[in-house]
mmCIF file of C-alpha atoms in Angstrom:
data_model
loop_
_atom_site.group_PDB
_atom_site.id
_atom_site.type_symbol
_atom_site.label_atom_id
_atom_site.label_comp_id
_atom_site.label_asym_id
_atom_site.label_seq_id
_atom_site.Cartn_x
_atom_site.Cartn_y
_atom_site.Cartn_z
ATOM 1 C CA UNK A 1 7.576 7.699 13.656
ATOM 2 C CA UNK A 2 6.425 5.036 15.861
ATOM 3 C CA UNK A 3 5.035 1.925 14.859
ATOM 4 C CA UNK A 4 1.117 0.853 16.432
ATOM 5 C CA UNK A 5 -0.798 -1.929 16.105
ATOM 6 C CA UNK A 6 -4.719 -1.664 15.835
ATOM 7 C CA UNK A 7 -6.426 -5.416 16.565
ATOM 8 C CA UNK A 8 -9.922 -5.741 15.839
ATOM 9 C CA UNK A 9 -11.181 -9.459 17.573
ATOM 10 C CA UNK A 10 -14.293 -10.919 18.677
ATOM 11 C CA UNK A 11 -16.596 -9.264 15.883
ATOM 12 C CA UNK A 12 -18.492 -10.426 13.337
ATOM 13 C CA UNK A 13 -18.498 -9.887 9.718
ATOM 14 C CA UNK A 14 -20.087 -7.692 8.684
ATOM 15 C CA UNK A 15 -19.183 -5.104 11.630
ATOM 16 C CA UNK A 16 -15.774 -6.537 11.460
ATOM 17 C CA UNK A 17 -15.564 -5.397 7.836
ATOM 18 C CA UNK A 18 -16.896 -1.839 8.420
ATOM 19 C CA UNK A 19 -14.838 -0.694 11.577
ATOM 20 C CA UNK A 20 -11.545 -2.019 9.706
ATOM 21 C CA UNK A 21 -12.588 -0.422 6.667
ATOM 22 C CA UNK A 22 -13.584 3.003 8.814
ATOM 23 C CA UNK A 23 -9.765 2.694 10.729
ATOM 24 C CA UNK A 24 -8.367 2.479 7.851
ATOM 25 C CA UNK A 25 -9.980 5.548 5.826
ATOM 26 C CA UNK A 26 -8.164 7.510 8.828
ATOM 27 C CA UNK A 27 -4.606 6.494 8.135
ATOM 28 C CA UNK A 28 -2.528 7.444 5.264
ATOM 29 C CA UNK A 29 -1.930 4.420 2.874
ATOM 30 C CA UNK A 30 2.058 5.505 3.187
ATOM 31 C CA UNK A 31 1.558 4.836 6.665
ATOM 32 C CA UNK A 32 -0.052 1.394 6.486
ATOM 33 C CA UNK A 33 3.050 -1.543 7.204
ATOM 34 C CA UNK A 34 1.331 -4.635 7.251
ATOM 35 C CA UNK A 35 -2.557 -6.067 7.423
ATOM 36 C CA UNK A 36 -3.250 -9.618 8.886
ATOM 37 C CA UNK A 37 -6.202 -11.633 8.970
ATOM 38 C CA UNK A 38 -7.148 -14.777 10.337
ATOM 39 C CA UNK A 39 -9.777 -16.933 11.556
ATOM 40 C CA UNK A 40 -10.224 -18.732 15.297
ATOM 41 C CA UNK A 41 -12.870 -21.015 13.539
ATOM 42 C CA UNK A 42 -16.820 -20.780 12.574
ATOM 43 C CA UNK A 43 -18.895 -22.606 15.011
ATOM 44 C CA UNK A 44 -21.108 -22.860 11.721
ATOM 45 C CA UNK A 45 -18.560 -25.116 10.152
ATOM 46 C CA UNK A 46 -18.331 -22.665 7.060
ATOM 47 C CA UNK A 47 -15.475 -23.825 4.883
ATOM 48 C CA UNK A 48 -15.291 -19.777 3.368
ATOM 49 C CA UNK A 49 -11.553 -18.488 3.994
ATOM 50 C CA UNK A 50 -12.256 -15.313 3.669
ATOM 51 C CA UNK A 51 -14.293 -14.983 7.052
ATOM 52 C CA UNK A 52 -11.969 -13.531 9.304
ATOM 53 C CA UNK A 53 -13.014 -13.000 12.399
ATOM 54 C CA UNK A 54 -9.681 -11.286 13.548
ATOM 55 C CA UNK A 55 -7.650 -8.200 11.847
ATOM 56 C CA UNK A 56 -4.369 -6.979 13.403
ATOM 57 C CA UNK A 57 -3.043 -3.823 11.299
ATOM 58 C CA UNK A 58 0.236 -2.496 11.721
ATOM 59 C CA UNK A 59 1.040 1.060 10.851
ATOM 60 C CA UNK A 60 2.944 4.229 11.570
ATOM 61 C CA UNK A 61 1.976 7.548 13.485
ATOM 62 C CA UNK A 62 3.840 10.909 13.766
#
């Protein structure tokens, strides 16, 4: 198996949300290694820490 890395940057929530959430329905939750999120910053000033703007997932393919 080789290992990948999927990044998702430079979208929004809520279209951040749903194109993670659609990768991942593809790939076998065996094959998931590791899921980061982090934010670059809200030009909002939101204090929420749950508004990622960036997703790197790391996982495994035949």
């Amino acid at each position: 198996m080789k290992t990948q890395i999927k990044l998702f940057a430079g979208i929004m929530h809520p279209e951040l949300t749903s194109k993670v959430n659609t990768f991942l329905a593809e790939i076998p939750s065996e094959n998931i290694v590791d899921i980061k999120g982090w934010s670059t910053g809200n030009p909002e000033g939101s204090n929420n820490s749950n508004n990622y703007d960036t997703i790197m997932i790391i996982y495994k393919t035949d």
